[in-house]
Each structure stands twice: as C-alpha cells, then as structure tokens.
Coordinates of C-alpha atoms and ligand atoms in Angstrom, one line a residue:
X26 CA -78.4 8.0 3.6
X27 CA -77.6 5.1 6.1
X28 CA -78.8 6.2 9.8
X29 CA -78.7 2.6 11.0
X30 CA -76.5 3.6 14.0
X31 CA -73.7 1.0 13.5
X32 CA -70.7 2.2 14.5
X33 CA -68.8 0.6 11.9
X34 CA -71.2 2.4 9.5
X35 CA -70.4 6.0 10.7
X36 CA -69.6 8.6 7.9
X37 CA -66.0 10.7 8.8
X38 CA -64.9 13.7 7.6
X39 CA -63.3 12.8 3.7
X40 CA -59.8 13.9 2.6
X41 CA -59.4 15.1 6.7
X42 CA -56.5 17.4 6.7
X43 CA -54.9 17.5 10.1
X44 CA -52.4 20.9 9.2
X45 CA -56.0 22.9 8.6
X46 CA -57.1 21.5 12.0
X47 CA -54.7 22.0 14.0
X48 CA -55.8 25.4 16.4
X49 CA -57.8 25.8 19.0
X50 CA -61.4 24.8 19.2
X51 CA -64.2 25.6 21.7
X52 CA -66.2 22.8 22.9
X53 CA -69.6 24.5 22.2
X54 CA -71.7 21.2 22.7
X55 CA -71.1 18.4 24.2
X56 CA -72.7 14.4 24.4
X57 CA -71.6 12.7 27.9
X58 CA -70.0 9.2 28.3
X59 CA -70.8 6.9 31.4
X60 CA -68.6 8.4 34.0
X61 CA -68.6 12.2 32.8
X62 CA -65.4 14.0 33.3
X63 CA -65.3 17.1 31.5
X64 CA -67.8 19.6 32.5
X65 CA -67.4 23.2 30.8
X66 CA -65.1 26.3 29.7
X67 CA -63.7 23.0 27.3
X68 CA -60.3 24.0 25.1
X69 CA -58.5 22.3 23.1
X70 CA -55.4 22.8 21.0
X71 CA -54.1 20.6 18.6
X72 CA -50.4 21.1 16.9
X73 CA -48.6 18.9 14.1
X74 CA -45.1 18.2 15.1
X75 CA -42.3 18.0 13.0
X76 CA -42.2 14.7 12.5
X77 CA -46.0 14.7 11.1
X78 CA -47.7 13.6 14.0
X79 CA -50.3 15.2 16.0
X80 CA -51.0 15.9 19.4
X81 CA -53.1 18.2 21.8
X82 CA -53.4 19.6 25.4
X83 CA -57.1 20.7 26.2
X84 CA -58.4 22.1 29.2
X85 CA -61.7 22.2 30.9
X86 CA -63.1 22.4 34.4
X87 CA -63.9 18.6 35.9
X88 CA -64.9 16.9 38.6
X89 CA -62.9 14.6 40.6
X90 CA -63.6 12.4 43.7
X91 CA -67.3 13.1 43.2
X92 CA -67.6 16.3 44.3
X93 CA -64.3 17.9 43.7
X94 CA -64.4 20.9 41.1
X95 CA -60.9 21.9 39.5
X96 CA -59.4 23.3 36.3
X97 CA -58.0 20.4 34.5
X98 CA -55.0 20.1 32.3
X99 CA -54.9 17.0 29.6
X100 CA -52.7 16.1 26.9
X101 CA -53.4 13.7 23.9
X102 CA -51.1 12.2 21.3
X103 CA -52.6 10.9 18.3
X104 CA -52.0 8.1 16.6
X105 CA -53.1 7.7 12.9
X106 CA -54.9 4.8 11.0
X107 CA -55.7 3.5 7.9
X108 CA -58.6 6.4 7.9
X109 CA -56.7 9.8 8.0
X110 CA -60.3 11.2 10.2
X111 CA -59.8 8.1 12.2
X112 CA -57.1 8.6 15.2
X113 CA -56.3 6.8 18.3
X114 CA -56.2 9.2 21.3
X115 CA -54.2 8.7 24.4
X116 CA -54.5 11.1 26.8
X117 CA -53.2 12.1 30.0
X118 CA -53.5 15.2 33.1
X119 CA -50.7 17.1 34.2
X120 CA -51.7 15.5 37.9
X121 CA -52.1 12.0 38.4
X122 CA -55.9 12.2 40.0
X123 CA -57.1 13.2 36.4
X124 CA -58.5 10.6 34.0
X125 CA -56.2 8.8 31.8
X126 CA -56.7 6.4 28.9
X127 CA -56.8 5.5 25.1
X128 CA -60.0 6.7 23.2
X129 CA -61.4 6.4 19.9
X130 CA -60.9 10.1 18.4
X131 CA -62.8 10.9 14.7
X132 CA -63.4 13.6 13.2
X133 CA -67.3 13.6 12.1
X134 CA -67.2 17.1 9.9
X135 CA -65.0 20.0 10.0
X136 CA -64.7 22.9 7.7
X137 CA -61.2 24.1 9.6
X138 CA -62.4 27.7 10.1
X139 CA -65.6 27.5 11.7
X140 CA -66.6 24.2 13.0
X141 CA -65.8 20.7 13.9
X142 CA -67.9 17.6 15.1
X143 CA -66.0 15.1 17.2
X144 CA -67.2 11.8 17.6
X145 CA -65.9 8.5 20.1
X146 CA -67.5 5.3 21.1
X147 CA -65.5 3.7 23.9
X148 CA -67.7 0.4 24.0
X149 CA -69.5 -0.9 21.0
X150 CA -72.0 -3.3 21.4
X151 CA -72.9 -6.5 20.4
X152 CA -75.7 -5.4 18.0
X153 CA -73.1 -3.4 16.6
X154 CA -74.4 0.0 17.7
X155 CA -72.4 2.3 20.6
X156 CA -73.2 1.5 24.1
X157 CA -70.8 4.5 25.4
X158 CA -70.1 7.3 23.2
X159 CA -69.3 11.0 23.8
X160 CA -68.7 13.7 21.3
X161 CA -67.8 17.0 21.3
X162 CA -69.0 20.4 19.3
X163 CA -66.0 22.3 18.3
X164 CA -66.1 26.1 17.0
X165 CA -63.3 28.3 16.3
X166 CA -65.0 31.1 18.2
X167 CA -65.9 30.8 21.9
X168 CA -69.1 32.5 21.6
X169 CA -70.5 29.2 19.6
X170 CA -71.4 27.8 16.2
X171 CA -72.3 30.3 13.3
X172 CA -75.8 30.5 12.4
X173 CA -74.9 28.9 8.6
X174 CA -73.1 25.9 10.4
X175 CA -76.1 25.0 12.7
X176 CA -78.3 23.3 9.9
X177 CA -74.7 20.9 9.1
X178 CA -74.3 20.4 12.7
X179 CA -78.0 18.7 13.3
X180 CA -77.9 16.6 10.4
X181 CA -74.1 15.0 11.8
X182 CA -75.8 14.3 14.9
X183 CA -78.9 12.6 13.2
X184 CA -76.7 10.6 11.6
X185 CA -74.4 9.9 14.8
X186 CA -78.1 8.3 16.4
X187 CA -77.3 11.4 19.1
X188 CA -79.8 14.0 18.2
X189 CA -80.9 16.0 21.5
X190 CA -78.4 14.1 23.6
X191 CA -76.1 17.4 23.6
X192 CA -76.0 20.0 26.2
X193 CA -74.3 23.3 25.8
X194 CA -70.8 24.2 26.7
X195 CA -71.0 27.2 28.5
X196 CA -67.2 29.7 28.1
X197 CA -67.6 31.9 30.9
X198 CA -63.9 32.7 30.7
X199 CA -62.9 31.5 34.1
X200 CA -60.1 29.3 33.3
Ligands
LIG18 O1 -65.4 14.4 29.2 C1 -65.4 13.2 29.2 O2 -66.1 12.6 30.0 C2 -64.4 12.4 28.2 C3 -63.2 13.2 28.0 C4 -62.0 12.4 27.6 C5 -60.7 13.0 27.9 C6 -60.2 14.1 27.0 C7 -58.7 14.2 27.1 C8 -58.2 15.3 26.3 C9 -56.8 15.0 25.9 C10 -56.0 16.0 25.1 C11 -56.8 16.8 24.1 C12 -57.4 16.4 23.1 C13 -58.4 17.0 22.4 C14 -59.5 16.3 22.2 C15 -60.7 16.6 21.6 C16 -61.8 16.0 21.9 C17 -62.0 14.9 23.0 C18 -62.1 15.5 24.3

C-alpha cells in the first residue's frame, strides 16, 4: 500500500453513502491545524435535505481572542464533487467572532454505525505533501471508539502520514 503522504494520493472511503452518515458523531480524536479552534466536548450532526444535499451544525467548546473559552455553535453545507467521500465544507458560527471559511471535508473510513475518520488539508505543499491538515475521530458513541474499530483506526492514520499526531477528545458533557 502507498504511504507516500501525497495528498493527491490519499485513499477515501469507496462507494461513501452520505444517507448512512448522516447522525451524530463524537469527535473522539482529534489532529490540530495551525491556528486551533476547536478544543473538546466536539458534536457534530450531519442531515441530507430534501433536495439531496448535505449539511451539518456541530458544536464544541473553543477559544477565541486568545484566551476566551465559549461553547461554539457552527454550521457547514456541503458541497459534493466528482468523489462522492470528497466534499467541499463551508462553514460558519451562529456569532460572527467564530471562525468561518471553506475547508476540504473527506471522509477517510466510516462504517456508519460505529466509526468515522475525517480527514482535511487546508494547504498542500509544493512537494505535494500537506503542510496544514486537521482530522477528526468520529464515533457514534460518546464514550469513544470500540475496541474492534481501534486496529482500522491506526492503520487510516498511518496511511494519512498522522500517526501519534492525535490527542483525545475528552465528552465531559458540559455543553
Ligand atoms: O478545530 C479546528 O481548528 C478546525 C475546525 C474547522 C471548523 C469546523 C466547522 C464545523 C462546521 C459544521 C459542521 C460540520 C461537521 C464537520 C465535521 C468535521 C470537521 C470539523
């Protein structure tokens, strides 16, 4: 298998069905981009409108201004490309001090009950490899990843180049 870290080389999720997706997922883990905005207690709910198209609100605690802790409330439509795992994410908070902007948004893995690996490179580099990525851990159960899924999740992140650049997303049910 290719670990070669190009971005353009990156294996998605095959056949991704957005309809099984769609739910809520816990952010369990969690790989920072430059400029870190969401910290922990990390929701998010996708939904498939009627006219096919997806979009999400997630939550999460962030910090603002520095030093400014709040419970943040973002929403994402999705727009869809020639790779049905491959979207186009713009998101937006409900106030206008939260982070705003147009992401890369693929989906790595998922198996639609349990888990889901989340993957976007904001800058790619000239040697073709990320220079700003972040990616998120989903699980369908806020007390974390199932013992069976762990094995799958290690071997996405080898092959994402981000092996032990995750820390855990603590739910402590504040939000
Ligand atoms: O935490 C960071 O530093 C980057 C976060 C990017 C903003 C996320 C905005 C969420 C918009 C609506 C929800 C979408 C669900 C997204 C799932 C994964 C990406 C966060």
């Amino acid at each position: 298998w290719a670990q070669d870290c190009q971005v353009a080389n990156i294996q998605v999720m095959q056949n991704f069905n957005k309809t099984m997706y769609a739910g809520t997922w816990y952010a369990v883990g969690k790989k920072d981009p430059d400029g870190l905005f969401l910290l922990d207690n990390i929701v998010a709910t996708f939904s498939i409108g009627e006219d096919g198209k997806m979009t999400a609100t997630a939550k999460g605690r962030v910090i603002i201004l520095d030093n400014w802790e709040m419970c943040a409330e973002m929403f994402g439509t999705f727009e869809e490309t020639p790779e049905p795992a491959k979207f186009k994410m713009k998101y937006w908070g409900a106030a206008s001090y939260l982070q705003s902007g147009n992401d890369n948004h693929w989906v790595i893995d998922t198996d639609y009950d349990n888990y889901a690996i989340h993957y976007s490179c904001r800058v790619v580099d000239t040697d073709g490899t990320c220079l700003d990525s972040y990616s998120l851990i989903f699980s369908r159960h806020p007390t974390g990843l199932r013992a069976e899924d762990q094995p799958t999740v290690t071997q996405k992140k080898l092959e994402l180049c981000l092996l032990g650049k995750y820390r855990r997303v603590p739910h402590t049910g504040e939000l």
